[in-house]
Short mmCIF file of C-alpha atoms in Angstrom, two decimals:
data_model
loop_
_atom_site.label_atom_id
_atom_site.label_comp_id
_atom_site.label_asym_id
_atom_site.label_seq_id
_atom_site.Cartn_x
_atom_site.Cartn_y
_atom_site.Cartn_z
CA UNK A 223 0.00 0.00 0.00
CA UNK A 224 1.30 3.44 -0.79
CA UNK A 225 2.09 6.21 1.43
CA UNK A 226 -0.88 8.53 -0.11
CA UNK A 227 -3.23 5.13 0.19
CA UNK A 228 -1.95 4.87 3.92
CA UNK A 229 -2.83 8.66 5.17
CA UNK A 230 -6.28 8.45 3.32
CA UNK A 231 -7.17 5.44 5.43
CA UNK A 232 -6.07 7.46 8.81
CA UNK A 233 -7.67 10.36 8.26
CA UNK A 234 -11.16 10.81 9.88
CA UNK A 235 -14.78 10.39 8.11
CA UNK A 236 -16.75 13.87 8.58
CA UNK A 237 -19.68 12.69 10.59
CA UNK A 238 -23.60 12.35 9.44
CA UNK A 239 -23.92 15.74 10.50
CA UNK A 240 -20.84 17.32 9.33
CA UNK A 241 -21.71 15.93 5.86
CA UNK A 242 -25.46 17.63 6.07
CA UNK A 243 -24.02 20.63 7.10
CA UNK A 244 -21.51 21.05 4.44
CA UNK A 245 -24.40 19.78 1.81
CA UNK A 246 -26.39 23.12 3.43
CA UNK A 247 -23.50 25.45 2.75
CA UNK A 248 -22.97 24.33 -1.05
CA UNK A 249 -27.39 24.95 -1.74
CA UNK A 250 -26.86 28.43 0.22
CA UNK A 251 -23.85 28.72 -1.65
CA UNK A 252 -25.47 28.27 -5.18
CA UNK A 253 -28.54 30.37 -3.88
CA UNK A 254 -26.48 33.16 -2.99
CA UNK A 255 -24.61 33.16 -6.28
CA UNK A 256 -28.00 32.45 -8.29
CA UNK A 257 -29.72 35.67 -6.45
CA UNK A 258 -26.47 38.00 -6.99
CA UNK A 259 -26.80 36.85 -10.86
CA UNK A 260 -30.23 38.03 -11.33
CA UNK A 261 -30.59 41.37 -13.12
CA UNK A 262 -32.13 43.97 -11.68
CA UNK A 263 -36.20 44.63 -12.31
CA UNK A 264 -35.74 45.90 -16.09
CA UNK A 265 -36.93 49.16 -16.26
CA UNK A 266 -40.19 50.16 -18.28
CA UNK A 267 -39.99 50.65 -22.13
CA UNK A 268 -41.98 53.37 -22.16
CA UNK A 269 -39.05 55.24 -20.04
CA UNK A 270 -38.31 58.30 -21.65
CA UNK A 271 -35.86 60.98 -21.13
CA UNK A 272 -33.25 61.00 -18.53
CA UNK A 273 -33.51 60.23 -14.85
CA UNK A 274 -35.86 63.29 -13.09
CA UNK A 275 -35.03 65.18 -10.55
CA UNK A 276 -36.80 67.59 -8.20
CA UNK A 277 -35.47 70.42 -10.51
CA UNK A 278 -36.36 68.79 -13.83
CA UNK A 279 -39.90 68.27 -13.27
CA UNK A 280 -40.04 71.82 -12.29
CA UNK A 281 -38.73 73.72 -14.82
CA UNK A 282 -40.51 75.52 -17.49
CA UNK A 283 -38.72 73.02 -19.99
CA UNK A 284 -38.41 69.79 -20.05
CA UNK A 285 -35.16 67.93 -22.22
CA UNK A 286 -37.54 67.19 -25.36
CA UNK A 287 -37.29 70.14 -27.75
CA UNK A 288 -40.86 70.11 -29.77
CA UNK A 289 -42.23 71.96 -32.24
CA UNK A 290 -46.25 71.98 -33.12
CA UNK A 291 -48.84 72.07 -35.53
CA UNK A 292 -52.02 73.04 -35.95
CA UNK A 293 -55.15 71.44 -36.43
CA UNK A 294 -58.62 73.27 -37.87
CA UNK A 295 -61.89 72.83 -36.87
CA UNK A 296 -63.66 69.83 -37.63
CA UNK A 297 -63.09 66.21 -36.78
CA UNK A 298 -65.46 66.36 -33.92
CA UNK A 299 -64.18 69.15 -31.79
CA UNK A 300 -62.85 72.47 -32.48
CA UNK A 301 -59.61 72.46 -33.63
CA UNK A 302 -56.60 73.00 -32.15
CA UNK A 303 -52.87 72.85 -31.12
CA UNK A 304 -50.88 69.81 -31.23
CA UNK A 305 -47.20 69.80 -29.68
CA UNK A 306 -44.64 67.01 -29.85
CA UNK A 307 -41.26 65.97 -29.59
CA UNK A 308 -38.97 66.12 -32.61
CA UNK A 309 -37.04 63.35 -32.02
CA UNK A 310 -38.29 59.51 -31.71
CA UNK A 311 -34.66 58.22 -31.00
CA UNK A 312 -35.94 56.93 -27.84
CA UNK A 313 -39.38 55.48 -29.55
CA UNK A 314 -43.19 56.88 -29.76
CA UNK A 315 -44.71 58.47 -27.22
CA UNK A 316 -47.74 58.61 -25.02
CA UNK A 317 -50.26 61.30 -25.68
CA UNK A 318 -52.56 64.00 -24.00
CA UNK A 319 -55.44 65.43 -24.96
CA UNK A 320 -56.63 68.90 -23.00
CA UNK A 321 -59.88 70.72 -22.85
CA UNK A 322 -60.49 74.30 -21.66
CA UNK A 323 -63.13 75.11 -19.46
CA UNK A 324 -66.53 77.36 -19.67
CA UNK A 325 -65.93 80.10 -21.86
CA UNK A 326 -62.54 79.29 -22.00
CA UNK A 327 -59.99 78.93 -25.71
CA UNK A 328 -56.66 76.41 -25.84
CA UNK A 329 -54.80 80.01 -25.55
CA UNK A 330 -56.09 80.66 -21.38
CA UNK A 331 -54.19 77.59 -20.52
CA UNK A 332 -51.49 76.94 -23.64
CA UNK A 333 -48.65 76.84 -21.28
CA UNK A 334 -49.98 72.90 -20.77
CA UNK A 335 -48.97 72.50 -24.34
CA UNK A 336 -45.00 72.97 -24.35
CA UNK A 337 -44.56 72.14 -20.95
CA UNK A 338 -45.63 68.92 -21.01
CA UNK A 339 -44.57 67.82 -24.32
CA UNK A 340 -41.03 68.93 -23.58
CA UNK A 341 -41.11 66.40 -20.98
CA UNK A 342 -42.06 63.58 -23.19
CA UNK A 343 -45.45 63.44 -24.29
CA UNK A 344 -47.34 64.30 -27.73
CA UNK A 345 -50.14 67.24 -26.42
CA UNK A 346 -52.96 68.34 -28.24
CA UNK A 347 -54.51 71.10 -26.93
CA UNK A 348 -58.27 71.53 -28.25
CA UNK A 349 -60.68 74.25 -28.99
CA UNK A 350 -64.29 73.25 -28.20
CA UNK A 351 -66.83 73.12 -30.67
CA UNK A 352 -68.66 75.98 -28.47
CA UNK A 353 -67.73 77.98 -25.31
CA UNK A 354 -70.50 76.85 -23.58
CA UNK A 355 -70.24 73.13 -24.33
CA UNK A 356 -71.32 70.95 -21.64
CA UNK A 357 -68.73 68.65 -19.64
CA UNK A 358 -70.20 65.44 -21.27
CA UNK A 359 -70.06 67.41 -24.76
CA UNK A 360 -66.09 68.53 -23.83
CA UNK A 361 -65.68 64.33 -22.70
CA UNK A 362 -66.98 63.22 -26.31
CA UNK A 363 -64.88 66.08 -27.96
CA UNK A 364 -61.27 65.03 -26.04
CA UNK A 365 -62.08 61.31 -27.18
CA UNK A 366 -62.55 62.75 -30.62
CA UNK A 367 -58.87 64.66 -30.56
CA UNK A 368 -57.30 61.60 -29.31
CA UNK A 369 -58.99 59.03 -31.86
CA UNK A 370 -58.01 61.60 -34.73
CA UNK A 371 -54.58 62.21 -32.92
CA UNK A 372 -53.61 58.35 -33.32
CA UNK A 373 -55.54 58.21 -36.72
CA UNK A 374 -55.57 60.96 -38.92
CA UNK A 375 -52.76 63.34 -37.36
CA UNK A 376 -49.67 64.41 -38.72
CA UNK A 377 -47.90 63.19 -35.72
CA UNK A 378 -49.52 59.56 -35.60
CA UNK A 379 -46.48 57.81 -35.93
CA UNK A 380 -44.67 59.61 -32.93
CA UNK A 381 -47.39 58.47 -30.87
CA UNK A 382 -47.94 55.01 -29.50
CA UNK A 383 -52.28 55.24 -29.50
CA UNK A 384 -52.28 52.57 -26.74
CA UNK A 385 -50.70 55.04 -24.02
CA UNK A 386 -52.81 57.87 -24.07
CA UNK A 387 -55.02 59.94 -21.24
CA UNK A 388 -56.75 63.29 -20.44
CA UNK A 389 -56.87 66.57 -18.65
CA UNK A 390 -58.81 69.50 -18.29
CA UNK A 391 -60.14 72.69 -16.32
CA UNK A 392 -63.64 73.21 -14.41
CA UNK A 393 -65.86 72.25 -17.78
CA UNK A 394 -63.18 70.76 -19.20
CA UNK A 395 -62.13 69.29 -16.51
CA UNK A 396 -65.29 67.28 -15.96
CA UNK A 397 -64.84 66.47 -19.45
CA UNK A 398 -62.18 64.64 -18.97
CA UNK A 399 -63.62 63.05 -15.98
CA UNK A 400 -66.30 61.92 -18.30
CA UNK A 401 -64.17 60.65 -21.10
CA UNK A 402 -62.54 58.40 -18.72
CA UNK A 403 -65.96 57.23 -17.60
CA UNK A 404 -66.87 56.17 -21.11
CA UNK A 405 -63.59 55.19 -22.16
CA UNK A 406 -61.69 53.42 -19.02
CA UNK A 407 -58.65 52.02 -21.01
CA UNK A 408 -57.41 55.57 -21.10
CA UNK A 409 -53.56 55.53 -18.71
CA UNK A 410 -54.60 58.64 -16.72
CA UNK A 411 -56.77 61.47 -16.19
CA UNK A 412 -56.54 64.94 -14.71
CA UNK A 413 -59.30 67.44 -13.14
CA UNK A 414 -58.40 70.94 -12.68
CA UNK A 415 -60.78 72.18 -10.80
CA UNK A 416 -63.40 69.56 -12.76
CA UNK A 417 -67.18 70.65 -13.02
CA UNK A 418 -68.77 67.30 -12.93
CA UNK A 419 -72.86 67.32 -12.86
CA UNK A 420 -73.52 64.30 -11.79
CA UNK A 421 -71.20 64.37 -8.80
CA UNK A 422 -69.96 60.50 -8.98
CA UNK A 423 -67.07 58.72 -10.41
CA UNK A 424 -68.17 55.37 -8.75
CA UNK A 425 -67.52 53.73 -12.06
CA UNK A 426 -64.25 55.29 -12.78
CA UNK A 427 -61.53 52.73 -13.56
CA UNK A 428 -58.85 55.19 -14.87
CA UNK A 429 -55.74 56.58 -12.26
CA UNK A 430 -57.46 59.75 -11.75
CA UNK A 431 -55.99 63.04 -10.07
CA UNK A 432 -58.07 66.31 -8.91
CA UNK A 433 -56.81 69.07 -8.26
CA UNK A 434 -58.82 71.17 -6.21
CA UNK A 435 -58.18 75.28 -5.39
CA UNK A 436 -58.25 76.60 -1.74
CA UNK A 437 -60.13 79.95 -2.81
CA UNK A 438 -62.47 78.67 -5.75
CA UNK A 439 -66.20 79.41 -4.72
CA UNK A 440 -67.14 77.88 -8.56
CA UNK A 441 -65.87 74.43 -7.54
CA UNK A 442 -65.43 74.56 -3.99
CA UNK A 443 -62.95 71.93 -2.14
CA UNK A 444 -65.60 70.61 -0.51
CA UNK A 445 -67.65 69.77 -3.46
CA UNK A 446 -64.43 67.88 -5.01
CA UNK A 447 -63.41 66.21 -2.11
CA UNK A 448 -67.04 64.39 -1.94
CA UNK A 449 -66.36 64.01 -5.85
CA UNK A 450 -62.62 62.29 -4.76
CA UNK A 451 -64.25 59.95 -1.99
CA UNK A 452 -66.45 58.45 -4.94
CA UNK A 453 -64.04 56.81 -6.48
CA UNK A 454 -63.49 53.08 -6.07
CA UNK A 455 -60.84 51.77 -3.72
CA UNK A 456 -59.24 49.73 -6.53
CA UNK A 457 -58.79 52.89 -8.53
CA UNK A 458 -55.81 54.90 -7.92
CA UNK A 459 -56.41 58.16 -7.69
CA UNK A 460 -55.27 61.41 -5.88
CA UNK A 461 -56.73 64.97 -4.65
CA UNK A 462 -54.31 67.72 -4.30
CA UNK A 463 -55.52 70.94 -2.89
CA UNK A 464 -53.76 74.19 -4.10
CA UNK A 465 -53.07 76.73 -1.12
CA UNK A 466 -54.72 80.44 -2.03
CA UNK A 467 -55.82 79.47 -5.41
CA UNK A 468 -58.96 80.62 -7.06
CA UNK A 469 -60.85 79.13 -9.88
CA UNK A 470 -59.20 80.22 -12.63
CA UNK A 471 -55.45 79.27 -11.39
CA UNK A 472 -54.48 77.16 -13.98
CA UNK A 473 -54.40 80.60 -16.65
CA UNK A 474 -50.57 81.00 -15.85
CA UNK A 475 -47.73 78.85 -15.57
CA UNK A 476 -47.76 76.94 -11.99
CA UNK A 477 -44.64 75.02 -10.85
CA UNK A 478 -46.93 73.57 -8.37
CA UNK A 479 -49.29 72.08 -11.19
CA UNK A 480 -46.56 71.07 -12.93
CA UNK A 481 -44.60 69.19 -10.57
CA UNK A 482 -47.04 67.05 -9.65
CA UNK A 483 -49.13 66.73 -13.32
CA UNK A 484 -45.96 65.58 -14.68
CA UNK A 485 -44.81 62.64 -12.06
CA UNK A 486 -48.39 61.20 -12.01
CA UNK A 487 -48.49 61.31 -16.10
CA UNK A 488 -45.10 59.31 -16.05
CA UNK A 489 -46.32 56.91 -13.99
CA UNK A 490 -49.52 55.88 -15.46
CA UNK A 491 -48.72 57.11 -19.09
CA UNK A 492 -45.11 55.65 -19.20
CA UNK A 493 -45.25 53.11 -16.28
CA UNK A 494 -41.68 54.76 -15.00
CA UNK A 495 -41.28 53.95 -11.80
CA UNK A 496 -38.71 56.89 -11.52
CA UNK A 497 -41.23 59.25 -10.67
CA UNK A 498 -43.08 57.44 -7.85
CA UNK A 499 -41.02 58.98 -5.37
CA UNK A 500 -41.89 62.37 -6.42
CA UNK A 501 -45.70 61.74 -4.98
CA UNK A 502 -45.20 58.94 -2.55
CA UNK A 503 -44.49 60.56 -0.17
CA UNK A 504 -45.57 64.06 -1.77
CA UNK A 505 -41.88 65.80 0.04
CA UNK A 506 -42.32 68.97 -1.51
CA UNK A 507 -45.75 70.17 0.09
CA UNK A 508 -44.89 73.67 -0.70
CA UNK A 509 -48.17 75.65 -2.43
CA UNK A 510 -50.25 72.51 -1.07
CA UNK A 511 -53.04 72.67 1.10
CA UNK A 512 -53.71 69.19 1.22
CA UNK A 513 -52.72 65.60 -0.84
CA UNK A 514 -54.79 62.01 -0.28
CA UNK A 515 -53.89 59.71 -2.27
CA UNK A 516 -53.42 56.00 -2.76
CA UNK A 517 -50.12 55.13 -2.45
CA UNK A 518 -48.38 53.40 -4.00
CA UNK A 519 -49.63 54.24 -7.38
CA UNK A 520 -47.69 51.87 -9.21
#
C-alpha cells in the first residue's frame, strides 16, 4: 500500500452531521450566487428621457425640444394645437389630450402644451366646438382629438395610440372626468378644478388626479373632495388641494401644477417607476393645502 493510500485510510470520516451541514452550505452557496446573478427589475420601455429630478420636473422646460402644428376645426371638436417631440430616438410616445373650461380657448391655458410635451409626451390642446359646451359634450370632444390624434394626425407615428389619457379645467375638466368614464382604457386622467354634474365617479376605472383650489367658490374643495371619496378603492387616484388658489389658477404657468401633473403622467402614461417617489411621499408640500392619495400608485 502506498504512502498517499496509507494517510487516506487514517484520516477521519466527517460525521452524518458534518456531511449535512456542508451539503447546506454548497445549496446556500449556489442560492447566494443564483440571487447576486439576477438582473435587476428591467426598467419600463416606455421610459423616456433621462432620470428626473426635483429640478427637472419643475422647470418651465423639459429635455424634449418640440415643435407643433395646428389642427382646424372639424373632426369632432374644435380644432386645435398639437405639440410634440422632434425626435423619436428613444421610440413613440404617449399622448394628451386637453380641454379648456366654460368660456374658455386652448390660448387661457397653452402653457400645458409645451410644458408637457417637452417632458415627453405628444399634447394636443383643443378648442371646443362651443364655449358653452357641456362637460359630457367637452368628454366626447377630447375622445374625438385623441382618436383623430392616433388616426388621422400628422404626428400619428410619434405616438404610440395605446398610451394615451386626459386633462382638463372646471368644464373641461369634468370632461375629462367623463371621457374616462366612457372610455376606461385611457392611462390617466386629470381634473383641474373639474365641473362634474352628476357628482360621482363610482364607475371610474382610470388613475385619476383632482386638483382642487383653496379659494375657488365655482368648484369649492368641498364639493371635489365628496367628488374624490367616490371613487373606487381599486382605482388609484389622488386629490391635491392648491393653497390660495382661485378658480381660474391654472391661466398661468404653476410650478406647483406642474410638478405634480408631470410625475403622475409618467407613472400611469409611461409606467416609470422613476417618478413614484416624487408623490409617494408628496416631500415637496410647498403651495399645497392638502394631498390624499393611494399610495403606492404603481
Amino acid at each position: 500500500m502506498s504512502y498517499e493510500e496509507t494517510a487516506r485510510l487514517r484520516q477521519p470520516r466527517p460525521s452524518p452531521i458534518r456531511r449535512a451541514l456542508g451539503g447546506v452550505a454548497i445549496i446556500l452557496g449556489l442560492v447566494a450566487a443564483t440571487t447576486a446573478a439576477s438582473p435587476a427589475a428591467a426598467a419600463s420601455p416606455y421610459q423616456r428621457g433621462p432620470n428626473p429630478t426635483a429640478a427637472s420636473i419643475a422647470a418651465p422646460t423639459g429635455p424634449f425640444a418640440i415643435a407643433s402644428t395646428t389642427v382646424p376645426r372639424g373632426n369632432g371638436f374644435g380644432g386645435g394645437v398639437i405639440y410634440y417631440p422632434t425626435s423619436t430616438s428613444q421610440g413613440t410616445f404617449g399622448g394628451i389630450a386637453i380641454s379648456p373650461g366654460l368660456n374658455g380657448t386652448w390660448s387661457g391655458i397653452s402653457w400645458l402644451g409645451p410644458r408637457l410635451a417637452s417632458q415627453g409626451f405628444v399634447v394636443f390642446g383643443i378648442e371646443t366646438n362651443n364655449l358653452n359646451d357641456s362637460p359630457t359634450s367637452r368628454g366626447t370632444q377630447l375622445l374625438a382629438a385623441l382618436d383623430y390624434l392616433a388616426q388621422r394626425s400628422s404626428v400619428r407615428t410619434r405616438l404610440d395610440a395605446n398610451r394615451l389619457a386626459v386633462l382638463g379645467h372646471s368644464m373641461g375638466g369634468g370632461g375629462a372626468l367623463d371621457a374616462a368614464l366612457r372610455r376606461p382604457t385611457l392611462k390617466a386622467t386629470i381634473g383641474n378644478a373639474p365641473h362634474l354634474p352628476s357628482g360621482s365617479l363610482a364607475n371610474d376605472r382610470v388613475p385619476t388626479l383632482i386638483y382642487a383650489m383653496q379659494n375657488d367658490t365655482l368648484v369649492t374643495p368641498a364639493r371635489l373632495t365628496s367628488l374624490y371619496d367616490t371613487i373606487p378603492a381599486a382605482t388609484e387616484r389622488a386629490y391635491i388641494e392648491v393653497t390660495g388658489a382661485g378658480h381660474n389658477y391654472i391661466g398661468q404657468p404653476s410650478t406647483t401644477l406642474a410638478r405634480t401633473m408631470i410625475p403622475w403622467l409618467k407613472i400611469f402614461i409611461d409606467s416609470d417607476t422613476r417618478y413614484s417617489p416624487f408623490l409617494c411621499p408628496l416631500n415637496d408640500r410647498s403651495g399645497i393645502r392638502q394631498y390624499r392619495n393611494s399610495c403606492p400608485l404603481i
